[in-house]
Coordinates of C-alpha atoms and ligand atoms in Angstrom, one line a residue:
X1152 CA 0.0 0.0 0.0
X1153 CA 1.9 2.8 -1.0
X1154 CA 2.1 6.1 1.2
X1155 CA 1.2 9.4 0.2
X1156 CA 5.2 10.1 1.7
X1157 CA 6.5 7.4 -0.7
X1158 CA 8.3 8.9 -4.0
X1159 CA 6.1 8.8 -7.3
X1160 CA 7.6 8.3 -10.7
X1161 CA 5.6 10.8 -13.0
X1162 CA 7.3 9.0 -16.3
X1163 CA 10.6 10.2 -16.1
X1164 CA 10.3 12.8 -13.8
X1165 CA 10.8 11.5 -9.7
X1166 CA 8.7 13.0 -7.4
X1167 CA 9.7 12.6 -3.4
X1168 CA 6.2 12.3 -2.3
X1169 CA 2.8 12.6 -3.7
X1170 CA 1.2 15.7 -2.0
X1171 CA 0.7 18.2 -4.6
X1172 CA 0.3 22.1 -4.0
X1173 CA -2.5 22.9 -6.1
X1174 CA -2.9 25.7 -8.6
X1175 CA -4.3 29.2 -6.8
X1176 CA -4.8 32.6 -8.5
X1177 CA -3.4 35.3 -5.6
X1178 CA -3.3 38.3 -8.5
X1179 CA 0.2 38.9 -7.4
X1180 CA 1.2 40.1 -10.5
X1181 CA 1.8 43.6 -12.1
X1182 CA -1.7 44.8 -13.9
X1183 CA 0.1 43.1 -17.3
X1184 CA 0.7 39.5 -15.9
X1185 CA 4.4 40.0 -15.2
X1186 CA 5.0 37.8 -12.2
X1187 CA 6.6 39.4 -9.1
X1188 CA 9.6 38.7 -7.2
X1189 CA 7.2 37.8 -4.4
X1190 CA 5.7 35.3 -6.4
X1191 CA 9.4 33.1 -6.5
X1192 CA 9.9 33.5 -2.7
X1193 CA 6.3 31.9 -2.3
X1194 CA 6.8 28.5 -4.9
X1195 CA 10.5 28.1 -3.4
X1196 CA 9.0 28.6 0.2
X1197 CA 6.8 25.5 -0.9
X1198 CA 9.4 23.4 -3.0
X1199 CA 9.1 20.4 -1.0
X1200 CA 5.8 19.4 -2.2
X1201 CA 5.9 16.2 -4.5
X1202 CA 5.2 19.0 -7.0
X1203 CA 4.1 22.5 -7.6
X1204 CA 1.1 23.8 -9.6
X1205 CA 1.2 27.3 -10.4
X1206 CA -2.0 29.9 -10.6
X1207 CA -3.5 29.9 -14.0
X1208 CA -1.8 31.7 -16.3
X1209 CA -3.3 33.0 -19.9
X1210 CA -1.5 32.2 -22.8
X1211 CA -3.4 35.5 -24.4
X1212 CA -4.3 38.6 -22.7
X1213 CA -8.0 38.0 -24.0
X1214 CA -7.6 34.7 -21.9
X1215 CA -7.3 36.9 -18.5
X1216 CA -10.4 36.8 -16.5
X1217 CA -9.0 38.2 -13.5
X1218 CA -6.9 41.2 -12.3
X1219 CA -2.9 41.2 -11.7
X1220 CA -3.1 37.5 -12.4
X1221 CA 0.4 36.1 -14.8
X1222 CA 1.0 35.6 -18.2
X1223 CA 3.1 33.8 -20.4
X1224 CA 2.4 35.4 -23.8
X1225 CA 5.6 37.9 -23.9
X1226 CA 9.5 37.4 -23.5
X1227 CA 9.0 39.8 -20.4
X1228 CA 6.8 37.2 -18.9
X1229 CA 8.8 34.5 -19.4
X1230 CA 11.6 36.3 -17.5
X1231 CA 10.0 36.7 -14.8
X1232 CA 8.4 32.9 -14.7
X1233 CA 12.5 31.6 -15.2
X1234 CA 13.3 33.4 -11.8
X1235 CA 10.4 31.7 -10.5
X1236 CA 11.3 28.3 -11.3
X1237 CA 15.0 28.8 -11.1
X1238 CA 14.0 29.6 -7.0
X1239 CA 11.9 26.5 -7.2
X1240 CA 14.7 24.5 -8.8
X1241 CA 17.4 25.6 -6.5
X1242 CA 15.1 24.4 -3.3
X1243 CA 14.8 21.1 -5.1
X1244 CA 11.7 21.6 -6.1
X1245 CA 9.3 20.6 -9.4
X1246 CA 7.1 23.2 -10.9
X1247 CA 4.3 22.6 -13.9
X1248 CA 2.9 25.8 -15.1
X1249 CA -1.2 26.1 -14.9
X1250 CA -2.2 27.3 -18.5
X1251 CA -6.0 29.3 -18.1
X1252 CA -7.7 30.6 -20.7
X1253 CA -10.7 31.7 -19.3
X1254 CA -12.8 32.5 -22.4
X1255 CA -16.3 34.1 -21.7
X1256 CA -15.7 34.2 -17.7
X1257 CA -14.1 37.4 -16.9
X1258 CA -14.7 41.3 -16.9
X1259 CA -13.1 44.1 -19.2
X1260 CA -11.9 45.7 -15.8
X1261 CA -10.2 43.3 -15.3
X1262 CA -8.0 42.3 -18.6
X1263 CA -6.9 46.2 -19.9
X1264 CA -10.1 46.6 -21.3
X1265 CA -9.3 43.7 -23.9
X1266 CA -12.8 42.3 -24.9
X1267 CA -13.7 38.0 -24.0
X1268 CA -14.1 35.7 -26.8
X1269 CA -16.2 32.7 -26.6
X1270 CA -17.4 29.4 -28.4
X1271 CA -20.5 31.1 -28.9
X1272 CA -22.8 33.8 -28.3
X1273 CA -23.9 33.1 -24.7
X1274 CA -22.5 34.6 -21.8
X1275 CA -22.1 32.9 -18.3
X1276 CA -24.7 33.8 -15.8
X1277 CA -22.2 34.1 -12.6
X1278 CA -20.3 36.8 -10.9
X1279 CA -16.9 37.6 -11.0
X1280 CA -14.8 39.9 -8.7
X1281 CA -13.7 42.8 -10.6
X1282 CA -11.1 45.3 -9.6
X1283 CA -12.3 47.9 -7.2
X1284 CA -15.6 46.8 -7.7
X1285 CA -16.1 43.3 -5.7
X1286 CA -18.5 41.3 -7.2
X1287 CA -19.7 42.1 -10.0
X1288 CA -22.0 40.3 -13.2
X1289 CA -19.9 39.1 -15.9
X1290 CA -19.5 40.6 -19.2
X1291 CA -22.4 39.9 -21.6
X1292 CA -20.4 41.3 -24.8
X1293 CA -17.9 38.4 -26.4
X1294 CA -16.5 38.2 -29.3
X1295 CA -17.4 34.9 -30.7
X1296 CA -14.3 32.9 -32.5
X1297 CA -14.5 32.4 -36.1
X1298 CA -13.3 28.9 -37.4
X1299 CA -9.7 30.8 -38.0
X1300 CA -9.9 32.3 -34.8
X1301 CA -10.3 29.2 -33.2
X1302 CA -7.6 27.7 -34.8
X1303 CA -5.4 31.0 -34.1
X1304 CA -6.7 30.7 -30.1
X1305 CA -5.1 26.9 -30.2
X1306 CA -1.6 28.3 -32.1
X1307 CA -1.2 30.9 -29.5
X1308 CA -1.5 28.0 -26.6
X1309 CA 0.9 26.4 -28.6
X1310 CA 3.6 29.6 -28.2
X1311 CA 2.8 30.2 -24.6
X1312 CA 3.8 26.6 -24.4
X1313 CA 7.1 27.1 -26.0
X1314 CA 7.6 30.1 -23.4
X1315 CA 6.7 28.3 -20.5
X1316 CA 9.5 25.8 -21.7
X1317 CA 12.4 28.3 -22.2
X1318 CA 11.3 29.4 -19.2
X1319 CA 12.5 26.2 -17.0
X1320 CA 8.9 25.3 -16.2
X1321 CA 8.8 20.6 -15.6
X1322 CA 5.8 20.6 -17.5
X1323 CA 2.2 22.4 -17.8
X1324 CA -1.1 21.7 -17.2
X1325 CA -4.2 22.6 -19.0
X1326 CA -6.8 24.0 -17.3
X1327 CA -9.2 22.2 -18.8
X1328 CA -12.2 22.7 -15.5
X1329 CA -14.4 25.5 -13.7
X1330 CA -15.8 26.9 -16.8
X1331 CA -13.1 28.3 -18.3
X1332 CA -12.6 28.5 -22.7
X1333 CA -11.7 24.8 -23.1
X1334 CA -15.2 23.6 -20.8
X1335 CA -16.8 25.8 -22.6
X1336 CA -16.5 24.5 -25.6
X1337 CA -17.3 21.2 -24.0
X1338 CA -20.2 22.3 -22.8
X1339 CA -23.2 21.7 -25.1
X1340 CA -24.5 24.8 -23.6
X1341 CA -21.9 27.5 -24.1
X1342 CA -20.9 26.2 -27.2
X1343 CA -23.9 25.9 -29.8
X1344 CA -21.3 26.3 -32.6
X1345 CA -22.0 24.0 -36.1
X1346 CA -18.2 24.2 -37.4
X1347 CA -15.4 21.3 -36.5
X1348 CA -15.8 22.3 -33.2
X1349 CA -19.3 21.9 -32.3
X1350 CA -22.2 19.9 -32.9
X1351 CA -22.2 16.6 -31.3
X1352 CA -19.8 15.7 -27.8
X1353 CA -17.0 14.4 -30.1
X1354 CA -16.7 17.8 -32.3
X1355 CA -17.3 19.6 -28.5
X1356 CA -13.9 17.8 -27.3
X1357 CA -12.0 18.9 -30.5
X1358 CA -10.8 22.3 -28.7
X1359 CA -9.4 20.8 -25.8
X1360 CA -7.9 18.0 -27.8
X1361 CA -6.1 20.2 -30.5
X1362 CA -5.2 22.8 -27.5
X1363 CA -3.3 19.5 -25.6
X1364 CA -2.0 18.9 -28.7
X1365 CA -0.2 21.7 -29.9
X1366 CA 1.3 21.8 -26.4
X1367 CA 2.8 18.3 -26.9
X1368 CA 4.2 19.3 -30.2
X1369 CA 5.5 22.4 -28.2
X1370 CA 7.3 20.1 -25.5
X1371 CA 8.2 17.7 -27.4
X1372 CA 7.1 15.0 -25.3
X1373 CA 3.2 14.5 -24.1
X1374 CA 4.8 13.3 -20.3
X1375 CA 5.1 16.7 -19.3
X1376 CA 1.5 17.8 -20.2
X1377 CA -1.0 17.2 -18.0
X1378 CA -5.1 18.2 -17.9
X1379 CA -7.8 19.5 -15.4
X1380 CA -11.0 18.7 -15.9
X1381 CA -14.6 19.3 -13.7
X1382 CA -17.4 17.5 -14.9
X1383 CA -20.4 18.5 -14.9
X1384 CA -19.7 21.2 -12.0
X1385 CA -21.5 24.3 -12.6
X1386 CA -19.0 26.9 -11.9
X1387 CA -18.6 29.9 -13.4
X1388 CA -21.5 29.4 -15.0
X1389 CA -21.0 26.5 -17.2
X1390 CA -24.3 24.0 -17.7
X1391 CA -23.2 20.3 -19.4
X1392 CA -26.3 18.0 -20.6
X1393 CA -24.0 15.0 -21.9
X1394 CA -21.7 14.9 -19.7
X1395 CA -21.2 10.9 -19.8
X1396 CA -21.1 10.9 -23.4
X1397 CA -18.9 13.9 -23.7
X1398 CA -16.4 12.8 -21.3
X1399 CA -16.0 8.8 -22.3
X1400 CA -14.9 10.2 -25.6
X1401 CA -12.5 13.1 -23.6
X1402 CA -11.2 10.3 -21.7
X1403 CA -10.5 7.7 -24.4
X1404 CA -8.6 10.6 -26.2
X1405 CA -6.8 11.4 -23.3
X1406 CA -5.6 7.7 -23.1
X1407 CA -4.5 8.1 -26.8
X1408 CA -1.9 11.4 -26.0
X1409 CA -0.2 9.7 -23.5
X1410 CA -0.2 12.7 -21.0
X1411 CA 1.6 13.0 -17.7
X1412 CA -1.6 13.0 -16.0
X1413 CA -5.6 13.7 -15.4
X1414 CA -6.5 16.1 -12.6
X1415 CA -10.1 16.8 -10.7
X1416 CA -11.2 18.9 -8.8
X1417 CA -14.3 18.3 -6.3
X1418 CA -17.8 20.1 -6.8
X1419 CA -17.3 20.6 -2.8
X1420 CA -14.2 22.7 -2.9
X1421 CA -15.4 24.7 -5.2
X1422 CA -18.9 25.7 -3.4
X1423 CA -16.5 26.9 -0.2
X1424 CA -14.1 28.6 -2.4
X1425 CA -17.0 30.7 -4.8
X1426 CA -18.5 32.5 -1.7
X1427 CA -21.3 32.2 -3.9
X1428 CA -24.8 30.6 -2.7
X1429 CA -24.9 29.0 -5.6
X1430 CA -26.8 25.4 -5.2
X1431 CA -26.1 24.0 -8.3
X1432 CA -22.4 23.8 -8.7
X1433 CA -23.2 20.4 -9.0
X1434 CA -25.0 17.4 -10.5
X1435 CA -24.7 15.3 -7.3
X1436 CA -25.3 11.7 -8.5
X1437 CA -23.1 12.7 -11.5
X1438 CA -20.4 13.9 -9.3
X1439 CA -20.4 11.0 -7.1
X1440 CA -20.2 8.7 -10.2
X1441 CA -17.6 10.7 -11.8
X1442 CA -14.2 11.4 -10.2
X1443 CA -13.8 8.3 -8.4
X1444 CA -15.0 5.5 -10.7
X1445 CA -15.4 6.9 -14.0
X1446 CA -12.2 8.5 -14.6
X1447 CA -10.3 5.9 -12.7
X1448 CA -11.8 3.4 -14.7
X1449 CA -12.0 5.2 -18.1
X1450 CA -8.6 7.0 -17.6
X1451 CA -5.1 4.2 -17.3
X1452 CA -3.0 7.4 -16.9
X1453 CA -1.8 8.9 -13.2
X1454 CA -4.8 10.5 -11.8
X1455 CA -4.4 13.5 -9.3
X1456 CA -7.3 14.3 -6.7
X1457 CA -8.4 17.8 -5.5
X1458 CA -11.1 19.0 -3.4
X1459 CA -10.8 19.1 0.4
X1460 CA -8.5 16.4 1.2
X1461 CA -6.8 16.2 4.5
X1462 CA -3.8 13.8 5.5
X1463 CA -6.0 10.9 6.5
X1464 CA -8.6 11.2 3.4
X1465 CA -5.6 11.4 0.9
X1466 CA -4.2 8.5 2.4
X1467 CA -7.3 6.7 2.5
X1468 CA -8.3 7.2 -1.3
X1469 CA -4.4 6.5 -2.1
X1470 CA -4.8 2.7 0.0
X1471 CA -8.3 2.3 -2.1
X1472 CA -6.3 3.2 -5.4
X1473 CA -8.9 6.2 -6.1
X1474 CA -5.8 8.8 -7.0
X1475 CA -2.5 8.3 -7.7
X1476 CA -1.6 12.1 -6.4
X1477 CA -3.0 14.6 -4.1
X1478 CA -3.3 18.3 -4.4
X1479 CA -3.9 20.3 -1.1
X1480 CA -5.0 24.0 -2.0
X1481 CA -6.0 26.2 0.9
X1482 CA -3.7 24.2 3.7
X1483 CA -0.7 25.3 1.1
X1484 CA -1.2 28.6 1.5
X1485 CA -1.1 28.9 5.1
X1486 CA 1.4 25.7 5.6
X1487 CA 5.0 26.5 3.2
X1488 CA 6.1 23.1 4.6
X1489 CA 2.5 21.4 4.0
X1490 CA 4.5 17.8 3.6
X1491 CA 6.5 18.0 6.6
X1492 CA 4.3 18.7 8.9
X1493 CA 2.0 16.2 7.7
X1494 CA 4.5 13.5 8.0
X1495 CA 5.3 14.4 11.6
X1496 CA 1.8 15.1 12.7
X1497 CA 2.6 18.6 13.6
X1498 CA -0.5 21.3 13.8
X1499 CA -1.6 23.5 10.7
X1500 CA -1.8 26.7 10.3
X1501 CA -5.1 27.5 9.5
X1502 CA -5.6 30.2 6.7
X1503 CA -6.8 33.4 6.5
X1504 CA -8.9 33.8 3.4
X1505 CA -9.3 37.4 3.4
X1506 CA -6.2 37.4 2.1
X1507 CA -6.7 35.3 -1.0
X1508 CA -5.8 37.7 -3.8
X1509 CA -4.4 40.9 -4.1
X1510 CA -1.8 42.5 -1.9
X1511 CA 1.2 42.0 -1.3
X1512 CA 3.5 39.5 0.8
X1513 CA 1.1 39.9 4.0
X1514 CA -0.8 36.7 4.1
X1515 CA 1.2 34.9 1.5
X1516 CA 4.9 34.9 2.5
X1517 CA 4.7 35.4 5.8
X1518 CA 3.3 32.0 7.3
X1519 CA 6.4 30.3 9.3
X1520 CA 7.6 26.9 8.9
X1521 CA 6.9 24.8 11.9
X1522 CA 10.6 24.7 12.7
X1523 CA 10.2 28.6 13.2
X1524 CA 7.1 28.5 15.0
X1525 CA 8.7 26.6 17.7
X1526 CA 11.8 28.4 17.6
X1527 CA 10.1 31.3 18.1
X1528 CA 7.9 29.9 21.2
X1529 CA 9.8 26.4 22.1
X1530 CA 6.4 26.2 25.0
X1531 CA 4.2 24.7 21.9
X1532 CA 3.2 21.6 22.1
X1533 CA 4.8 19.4 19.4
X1534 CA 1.7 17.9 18.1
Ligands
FMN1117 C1 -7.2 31.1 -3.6 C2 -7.4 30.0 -4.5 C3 -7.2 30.2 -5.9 C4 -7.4 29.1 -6.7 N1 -7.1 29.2 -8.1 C5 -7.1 28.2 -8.9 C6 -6.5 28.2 -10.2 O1 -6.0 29.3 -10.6 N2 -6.6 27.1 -11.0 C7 -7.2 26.0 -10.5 O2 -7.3 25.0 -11.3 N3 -7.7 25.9 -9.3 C8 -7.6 26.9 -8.5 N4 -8.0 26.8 -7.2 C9 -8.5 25.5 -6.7 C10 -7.3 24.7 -6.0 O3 -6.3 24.3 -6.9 C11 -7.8 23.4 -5.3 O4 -8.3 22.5 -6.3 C12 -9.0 23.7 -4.4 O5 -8.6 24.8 -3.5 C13 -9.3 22.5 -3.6 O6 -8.4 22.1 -2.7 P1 -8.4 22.5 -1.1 O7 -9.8 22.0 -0.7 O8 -7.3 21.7 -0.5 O9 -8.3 24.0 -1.0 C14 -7.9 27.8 -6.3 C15 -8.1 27.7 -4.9 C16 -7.9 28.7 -4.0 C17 -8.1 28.5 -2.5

């Protein structure tokens, strides 16, 4: 029965453990996606995780729902990203880069004014926060993609890819979940399109399939790309009617690539993460027939879990062979060495929220180490 402390062999690339920190927006960057210095000493703070997920980053500035959040679309970007995972690196750590396209979701306030684009004509009905504003509808006008565009959307995921490359980055994952551009094109609601990429569930997986591969071609080898997907979860909006049908072919083509690895995330974690009293992020028998037995089944690739995990659940699903890899999100952020103190049973920080996004190193890079904790009070109790 393997441990969740026990190395894991991604292909060829060793990981010490199998705790994963999760990907998390915290709009640290400049107001044009240029990540911060801030943003290194956070990921190297964390480099003992199995490995790192970074924050979505958009591979196109119309791809940037939210505010001061990174890109990877200019050699300025880049930069920035290769002082990030040099830091990662030097700690000995493993870093994939989140790509997030987030399509219709979004506001104009947010992105420099740069208008959304979408699989169709239909605009999500959820809220977004906005700078200055809060909360805040989403934008109605979107520029739908012409067959061209679409094809020009996929080449630019392809560049960004080649960027997140040169810039040191282990691999990248797709954000392929939460209602972002590539579930909305799966989405037989968002995406009412009659071209190649709509129509029936297979022509609805084309996006996703042509975005994964043009980043393969862009690595050069389809072990370092990975995929996030959320079925039928309605967040941000999205609404999925054939979501078995959809997703067996998804899956199937997923075994096909060859990818590092499939990732979930739980309708659950979402809910508490929204802040929105929305009752219908989910399709509960769906859900509970998806993640655990469907993709397992389906899927013969490494399958990473997300969605309110603690030690003892992770370990649990990892002894029933649910998940091969565990992402924790929130305990990350208030935890930089997450893996050590759950291998010696030492307490968690528990995290302040109000300090999810925005800001600066307050509430992001200032959460000690257990080793400093103690050293700071040696009267703590040890567990
Ligand atoms: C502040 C915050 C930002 C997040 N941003 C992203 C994101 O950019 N991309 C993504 O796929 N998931 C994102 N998530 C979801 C997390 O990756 C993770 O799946 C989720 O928090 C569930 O794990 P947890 O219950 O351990 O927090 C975010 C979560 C948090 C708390």
């Amino acid at each position: 029965m393997p441990s969740i402390f026990d190395p894991y062999q991604l292909h060829d690339l060793t990981l010490p453990n199998r705790i994963v920190m999760g990907p998390m927006t915290r709009a640290k960057a400049t107001p044009e996606g240029v990540p911060t210095p801030i943003m290194a000493t956070h990921y190297a703070q964390r480099a003992s995780a199995g490995l790192i997920i970074t924050e979505g980053t958009w591979p196109e500035r119309r791809g940037q729902g939210y505010f001061d959040i990174p890109g990877i679309e200019t050699q300025e970007q880049q930069d920035a990203w290769a002082s990030i995972t040099r830091a990662v690196h030097d700690k000995g750590g493993r870093i994939f880069l989140q790509m997030e396209h987030t399509g219709r979701v979004g506001h104009e306030v947010n992105n420099g004014g740069t208008t959304l684009c979408a699989a169709s004509d239909v605009p999500a009905d959820f809220k977004i926060f906005a700078r200055d504003d809060g909360l805040v509808q989403m934008t109605t006008e979107l520029h739908v993609l012409s067959t061209d565009e679409v094809w020009e959307v996929i080449d630019k995921y392809g560049k960004a890819a080649a960027r997140a490359k040169a810039a040191g980055f282990d691999g990248i994952e797709l954000h392929g979940a939460s209602g972002y551009l590539p579930h909305q094109f799966l989405s037989d609601d968002a995406n009412r399109r009659t071209d190649e990429f709509g129509g029936t569930p297979e022509k609805r997986t084309r996006f996703m399939i042509e975005v994964l591969t043009r980043l393969i071609e862009a690595w050069g080898d389809s072990h370092r790309i990975g995929v996030k997907i959320s079925p039928a979860i309605r967040y941000n909006g999205i609404v999925e009617n054939e979501v078995e049908e959809t997703y067996s072919i998804l899956l199937d083509k997923f075994n096909e690539l060859d990818l590092a690895y499939v990732a979930f995330q739980t309708p659950e974690s979402l809910r508490s993460l929204s802040g929105l009293s929305n009752d219908d992020l989910a399709d509960g028998e769906i859900w509970h027939r998806f993640p655990y037995e469907f993709i397992r089944e389906r899927y013969r690739g490494t399958v990473i879990a997300s969605g309110d995990l603690t030690k003892e659940l992770a370990q649990n699903a990892a002894d029933a062979d649910k998940a091969d890899l565990f992402v924790f999100g929130r305990a990350y952020m208030s935890n930089p060495d997450l893996v050590e103190r759950m291998r010696n049973d030492w307490p968690l920080t528990p995290v302040d929220m109000r300090r999810g996004y925005g800001g600066g190193e307050e509430g992001y890079n200032d959460y000690p180490t257990w080793e400093d904790q103690r050293a700071a009070d040696p009267s703590r109790p040890i567990g």
